[in-house]
XYZ file of C-alpha atoms in Angstrom:
474
model
C 56.197 96.586 185.475
C 55.703 95.680 182.004
C 56.755 96.623 178.308
C 55.953 99.944 177.103
C 56.151 101.965 173.741
C 60.195 101.568 173.930
C 59.911 98.480 174.663
C 58.134 97.042 171.928
C 59.204 100.386 169.693
C 62.762 98.373 170.356
C 61.197 95.063 169.072
C 59.397 96.523 166.605
C 62.924 98.246 165.047
C 64.523 94.555 165.691
C 62.035 92.925 163.482
C 61.547 95.216 160.892
C 65.793 95.995 160.844
C 67.221 91.928 161.023
C 64.093 90.845 158.301
C 65.936 93.568 156.241
C 69.110 93.033 156.733
C 68.353 90.433 155.685
C 66.945 90.701 152.274
C 70.435 92.134 151.187
C 70.998 89.188 150.227
C 68.556 88.671 147.952
C 70.245 88.990 144.689
C 73.483 87.980 145.672
C 72.368 83.654 144.825
C 72.108 83.160 140.581
C 73.161 79.265 141.283
C 72.196 76.054 144.096
C 75.886 76.637 145.045
C 75.386 80.299 145.719
C 71.285 80.137 147.170
C 72.641 76.615 149.686
C 76.690 77.543 150.535
C 77.151 80.848 149.810
C 79.379 80.756 147.341
C 81.979 78.609 149.743
C 83.142 82.201 150.444
C 82.435 82.760 153.939
C 85.339 83.766 156.159
C 85.469 81.283 159.491
C 84.714 84.118 162.184
C 81.534 84.508 160.465
C 81.172 80.829 160.319
C 82.002 80.232 163.735
C 79.195 82.745 165.053
C 76.355 81.102 162.461
C 77.641 78.164 164.235
C 77.235 78.803 167.790
C 73.800 81.025 166.373
C 72.416 78.054 165.298
C 73.285 75.225 168.364
C 71.958 78.487 170.460
C 68.350 79.120 169.753
C 65.050 80.226 172.022
C 65.072 76.847 174.147
C 68.293 78.249 175.497
C 67.619 80.836 176.216
C 64.989 80.463 178.573
C 65.402 77.155 179.346
C 68.708 76.752 180.237
C 68.408 79.362 183.181
C 66.078 77.670 183.941
C 67.128 74.532 183.699
C 70.136 75.727 186.191
C 67.508 77.446 188.912
C 66.396 73.384 189.723
C 69.531 72.370 190.309
C 72.910 73.554 189.526
C 75.980 74.113 186.741
C 75.841 70.590 186.076
C 75.006 70.873 182.930
C 78.720 73.263 181.653
C 79.723 68.779 181.805
C 77.950 68.711 178.945
C 79.242 71.094 177.196
C 82.445 70.062 177.502
C 81.857 67.278 175.999
C 80.905 69.481 173.241
C 84.665 70.632 172.950
C 85.735 67.438 172.722
C 83.003 66.121 170.062
C 84.436 69.288 168.115
C 87.439 67.957 168.039
C 86.715 64.277 166.702
C 84.799 66.134 163.718
C 87.153 67.879 163.104
C 90.008 64.454 162.358
C 87.811 62.024 162.018
C 84.737 63.833 159.470
C 85.639 67.218 157.753
C 88.784 65.838 155.340
C 85.983 63.252 153.742
C 83.684 66.385 153.522
C 86.817 68.084 151.394
C 86.919 65.772 149.218
C 84.498 66.446 146.386
C 82.062 69.508 146.340
C 79.779 68.078 148.579
C 76.647 70.246 149.416
C 75.117 68.332 152.100
C 76.304 65.400 154.459
C 74.381 62.920 152.813
C 76.387 62.838 149.639
C 79.508 61.303 151.525
C 77.592 57.971 152.500
C 76.628 57.746 148.429
C 79.836 58.015 147.220
C 80.987 55.904 150.547
C 77.740 52.804 150.194
C 75.542 54.081 147.595
C 72.078 56.589 146.792
C 69.645 54.045 148.916
C 71.152 54.889 151.666
C 72.397 58.312 151.271
C 68.310 58.455 150.870
C 67.461 56.880 153.378
C 70.311 58.789 156.394
C 68.898 62.043 154.232
C 65.219 61.040 154.337
C 65.973 60.669 158.792
C 67.452 63.795 159.146
C 64.281 65.564 157.892
C 62.110 63.715 160.221
C 63.993 64.939 162.527
C 65.407 67.623 162.569
C 61.623 69.104 161.807
C 60.308 67.332 164.625
C 62.885 69.189 167.406
C 62.304 72.113 164.754
C 59.149 72.454 165.914
C 59.473 72.443 169.723
C 62.359 74.636 169.221
C 59.736 77.081 167.338
C 57.301 76.024 169.913
C 59.402 77.678 172.203
C 59.212 81.120 170.753
C 56.183 81.128 171.881
C 56.006 81.466 176.126
C 58.069 84.145 175.253
C 56.368 86.153 173.299
C 53.164 85.320 175.125
C 54.701 86.705 177.952
C 56.012 89.700 176.982
C 52.874 90.842 174.718
C 49.929 88.910 176.060
C 49.557 87.810 172.454
C 47.804 84.445 171.636
C 50.872 81.589 171.369
C 49.801 80.991 167.444
C 50.142 84.623 166.254
C 53.469 85.079 167.881
C 54.486 81.624 165.857
C 53.225 82.843 163.088
C 55.167 86.865 163.120
C 58.164 84.716 163.782
C 58.042 82.739 160.794
C 56.649 84.619 159.031
C 59.688 87.296 158.894
C 62.247 84.744 159.331
C 60.499 82.909 155.820
C 61.080 86.304 154.128
C 64.863 86.415 154.625
C 65.436 82.789 154.349
C 63.655 81.998 150.878
C 64.775 84.962 149.464
C 68.652 85.329 150.099
C 69.667 81.465 150.791
C 72.878 80.248 153.208
C 73.771 84.096 153.247
C 71.195 85.478 154.417
C 71.132 83.371 157.055
C 74.291 83.119 158.316
C 75.303 86.804 157.982
C 71.552 87.385 160.376
C 73.121 85.073 162.605
C 76.234 87.188 162.733
C 74.273 89.774 163.969
C 71.503 88.168 166.333
C 74.720 86.702 167.903
C 76.035 89.389 169.498
C 72.622 91.306 170.328
C 71.609 88.410 172.600
C 74.910 87.848 173.679
C 74.781 91.349 174.272
C 71.492 91.542 175.863
C 72.209 88.360 178.224
C 74.929 90.211 179.392
C 72.932 92.989 179.995
C 70.466 91.290 182.197
C 73.498 89.541 184.145
C 73.953 93.102 185.058
C 70.645 93.700 185.589
C 69.885 91.291 188.370
C 73.325 91.730 189.941
C 72.541 95.022 191.209
C 68.650 94.414 191.855
C 69.865 91.162 194.489
C 70.728 92.809 198.125
C 74.315 92.334 198.561
C 75.317 92.103 195.081
C 77.983 89.121 194.170
C 78.594 88.516 196.870
C 74.668 88.075 198.289
C 74.459 86.156 195.477
C 77.953 83.270 195.551
C 76.818 82.984 199.691
C 73.443 81.957 199.123
C 73.915 79.731 195.659
C 77.537 78.131 197.524
C 75.238 76.802 200.240
C 73.500 76.239 198.316
C 75.097 73.844 196.665
C 74.081 75.809 192.825
C 77.669 76.704 191.999
C 78.630 73.009 191.393
C 79.832 71.992 188.222
C 81.316 68.461 188.451
C 79.680 65.413 189.301
C 81.810 61.917 189.243
C 78.648 59.834 190.363
C 79.404 56.766 188.445
C 75.365 56.041 187.458
C 73.711 55.794 184.583
C 70.456 56.816 185.616
C 72.112 60.697 186.099
C 71.736 62.736 182.912
C 74.079 65.721 183.888
C 77.454 63.771 185.661
C 80.941 64.055 184.505
C 80.594 60.941 182.623
C 77.031 61.709 180.674
C 78.429 64.214 180.013
C 81.821 64.391 178.718
C 81.638 61.256 176.751
C 77.278 61.545 176.016
C 78.305 65.336 174.848
C 81.257 64.498 173.296
C 78.972 61.360 170.487
C 76.152 63.668 171.096
C 78.002 66.970 169.297
C 79.849 64.411 166.308
C 76.791 63.601 165.844
C 74.849 66.983 165.635
C 78.403 68.864 163.607
C 79.463 66.236 161.730
C 76.194 64.462 160.348
C 73.211 67.036 160.830
C 72.974 69.113 157.545
C 71.551 72.095 159.931
C 75.636 72.635 160.869
C 77.269 70.353 158.496
C 75.944 73.028 155.730
C 77.931 75.758 157.106
C 80.995 73.973 157.436
C 80.968 73.319 153.999
C 80.357 76.758 153.418
C 84.019 77.403 154.158
C 86.999 79.206 152.135
C 88.846 75.807 152.502
C 88.708 72.926 154.518
C 91.301 74.914 157.201
C 89.171 77.720 157.555
C 85.688 75.014 158.169
C 88.528 73.141 161.194
C 89.052 76.540 162.788
C 85.521 77.653 162.430
C 84.072 74.556 164.789
C 86.842 74.582 166.944
C 86.464 78.355 167.904
C 82.930 77.997 167.800
C 83.679 75.063 170.667
C 85.171 78.161 173.288
C 82.229 80.610 172.236
C 79.420 77.880 173.317
C 81.426 77.003 176.605
C 81.196 80.584 177.094
C 78.277 81.210 176.026
C 76.685 78.866 178.743
C 78.267 79.110 181.300
C 76.466 82.969 180.750
C 73.123 81.679 180.909
C 73.490 79.197 183.332
C 74.204 81.948 185.701
C 71.605 84.013 184.817
C 69.378 80.898 186.292
C 71.448 80.651 189.886
C 71.351 84.680 189.765
C 67.792 84.665 189.573
C 67.057 81.566 192.165
C 69.049 84.172 194.028
C 66.928 86.738 193.098
C 63.037 85.094 194.072
C 63.504 82.405 195.946
C 60.639 80.744 195.486
C 59.785 76.546 194.297
C 59.815 77.130 189.617
C 56.506 75.611 189.647
C 55.453 79.365 190.922
C 55.827 80.862 187.296
C 54.505 77.178 186.281
C 57.337 75.610 184.271
C 61.062 76.596 184.733
C 61.083 78.535 181.481
C 59.182 80.659 182.459
C 61.110 82.374 184.917
C 63.173 84.413 182.669
C 61.393 85.472 180.140
C 58.389 86.707 183.594
C 61.837 88.727 185.009
C 62.967 90.596 181.389
C 59.358 91.633 181.758
C 58.507 92.945 184.967
C 61.449 93.628 186.411
C 63.594 94.759 184.060
C 63.855 98.725 183.245
C 62.354 99.996 180.428
C 64.236 99.842 177.503
C 66.451 96.728 178.766
C 63.524 94.793 178.700
C 62.573 95.823 175.117
C 66.455 95.094 174.133
C 66.223 91.515 175.973
C 62.573 90.190 174.526
C 64.520 91.235 170.345
C 67.547 89.772 172.025
C 65.896 85.804 172.757
C 63.689 86.945 169.369
C 67.411 87.013 167.371
C 67.799 83.676 168.900
C 64.808 82.015 167.789
C 64.614 83.693 163.968
C 68.614 82.762 164.133
C 67.865 78.931 165.254
C 64.687 78.494 162.219
C 66.387 80.652 159.440
C 69.228 77.907 159.850
C 66.438 75.308 159.812
C 64.517 76.431 156.850
C 67.578 76.277 154.651
C 69.160 73.031 155.637
C 65.623 71.538 155.002
C 65.831 72.826 152.113
C 68.830 71.746 150.601
C 68.700 68.755 152.217
C 64.965 67.828 149.899
C 66.631 69.250 147.626
C 69.898 67.929 147.038
C 69.884 64.782 148.430
C 66.285 63.581 146.890
C 65.211 65.925 143.905
C 68.238 66.820 141.929
C 69.863 62.747 142.864
C 66.606 61.523 141.449
C 66.089 64.094 138.454
C 68.903 65.363 137.517
C 68.865 66.601 134.223
C 66.477 69.644 135.820
C 68.040 72.999 134.242
C 69.767 75.176 137.419
C 66.303 77.418 136.984
C 63.537 75.374 137.891
C 66.200 73.484 140.645
C 66.248 77.363 142.457
C 62.815 77.435 141.708
C 61.785 74.384 143.529
C 64.652 75.339 146.214
C 62.702 78.731 147.331
C 59.443 76.423 147.306
C 61.005 73.840 149.328
C 62.052 76.555 152.237
C 58.155 77.835 151.773
C 56.623 73.818 152.422
C 59.350 73.583 155.599
C 58.045 77.480 156.774
C 54.265 75.603 156.928
C 55.688 72.739 158.544
C 57.518 73.962 161.691
C 54.598 76.532 162.358
C 52.543 73.640 162.373
C 54.535 71.393 164.690
C 54.870 74.484 166.910
C 51.462 74.843 167.120
C 50.928 71.157 168.454
C 53.622 71.646 170.453
C 51.535 73.727 172.750
C 50.923 72.718 176.213
C 52.429 69.089 174.952
C 56.647 70.388 176.576
C 57.879 69.638 179.510
C 61.343 71.661 179.617
C 61.557 72.886 176.089
C 65.673 72.108 175.767
C 65.761 68.394 176.761
C 62.775 67.770 174.705
C 64.620 69.265 171.745
C 67.516 67.559 172.642
C 65.419 64.440 172.683
C 64.201 64.041 169.772
C 67.452 64.542 168.390
C 68.966 62.451 169.778
C 66.860 59.083 168.909
C 68.272 59.310 164.790
C 72.192 61.079 166.341
C 72.977 57.367 167.105
C 71.612 56.183 164.271
C 73.225 58.724 161.647
C 76.789 58.794 163.396
C 77.272 54.731 163.718
C 76.745 54.861 160.091
C 79.182 58.079 159.056
C 81.754 55.720 161.389
C 81.975 52.892 159.387
C 81.904 54.777 156.107
C 85.247 56.659 157.322
C 86.252 53.660 159.372
C 86.273 51.242 157.708
C 86.975 49.247 154.577
C 84.514 45.976 154.382
C 81.474 47.343 155.833
C 78.465 47.592 152.834
C 75.682 49.557 152.203
C 72.985 46.219 153.349
C 74.966 46.298 156.526
C 75.268 49.195 157.641
C 70.830 49.869 156.846
C 70.237 47.176 159.120
C 72.734 48.363 161.316
C 71.261 51.854 160.738
C 67.664 50.157 161.922
C 69.165 48.743 164.853
C 70.320 52.007 166.384
C 67.722 53.733 165.219
C 65.189 51.104 166.975
C 67.345 51.183 170.585
C 67.301 54.697 170.592
C 63.162 55.053 170.182
C 63.380 52.628 173.593
C 65.442 54.586 175.373
C 63.003 57.323 174.497
C 59.754 55.898 175.385
C 60.165 53.282 177.514
C 63.255 53.444 179.579
C 64.449 55.918 182.340
C 68.525 56.238 180.864
C 68.618 59.835 180.871
C 69.445 61.140 177.092
C 72.834 62.094 177.302
C 73.783 58.309 177.068
C 71.367 57.661 174.096
C 73.722 58.760 171.099
C 76.807 56.956 172.760
C 74.704 53.838 172.905
C 72.774 54.214 168.909
C 76.179 54.634 167.853
C 77.645 51.752 169.196
C 74.815 49.088 168.539
C 74.546 50.946 164.874
C 78.384 50.154 164.372
C 78.388 46.666 165.664
C 74.926 45.397 164.652
C 76.186 47.342 160.759
C 80.032 46.099 160.107
C 78.651 42.499 161.774
C 76.143 42.103 159.470
C 78.169 43.482 156.441
C 81.151 40.888 156.706
C 78.410 38.118 156.756
C 76.016 40.002 153.504
C 79.808 40.027 151.836
C 78.085 39.212 148.259
């Protein structure tokens, strides 16, 4: 069927509208506190929706349906771990973040260990978050190339430039409030997509349910005691708990939002409520994939890649107007995640490096450099996204793998800091080196599923870091 002028008009209206909306916040910040923490005056519900948006990139919307198309609903076991991890963060890490006036997660590391380890953890965040976000931005090109037929490089450039405009000007306030709008858009769009598929399959839900059940597509739980299967109950809940404790408790992308809350209580409420929302949201995306399987009944290889199935359905099968809305919804998720990455990378670069190493610079110069850092990281992410063209597999898993390589070392160091008193900076650095090295080895030279990497890296970092600290006491 393809997109027509109505669809293109909807997409263009969204892109222009969300950019102008984000620019409304450009005059609301006069300091780094305003630019990076939105004045710590964001209500919990907006932070919750922003957290959901930050972890729901284009990868999620196009790749999770493709995953369910090829397999079943077993990925929900990982999401259950995501909910448990939020509870752990609320009790173990958040109390420490609200003791003092912190701008980044890595200030907590300096307060406990020293400047050297702060720079090391912040540097690891900058490196791995940049790499993971490059893959996420690349995913935009899959959608736009199918929808508009434009070149992949130009589609990445358009989204990057528009997102940069309001992030550059509006800071975290623009990021969070555009996240709220974009979350509503992509969830509503996905619900419309679900309803449309339901009415296109002959026999409706009863036919879909019968076919999916007989093919094992509705299976959620897998209690197989195997280390080599990525989506079992054990890998999902245990691995998912470690992964989210690291990503939401030590990664500046999420911690920055938690620090923007009006109080610790509101921060906890935002975090826990986002867990409920993310569980429902992943169930929604997975069901889209199962229903697409019931509609097409062909191998995913017929589409080239599983990630192309949902965008192809939107463009070719959706009624005009609705297809434009759904493409806009997917772009909403892309812009939301990119804006979060730009602001968090900029905040860590400025607060963990520039301000820490040059503490006497005036506020005006810091603000100017913060905007320059946002611009710099936009260029870097664009370059990485272009480099990722034709090199990534199922993109959601590639992004999760890259993040998991660093998360074990980061979480291990944070737990050394908040759970022990005898760990010191030199010992923690040794543990972090071994934890990161082990995860790198698991990624490049083994078949251990990514769902276990963060747990393994955390245990190695914590154990070796603590032992090294005891033997390297002053």
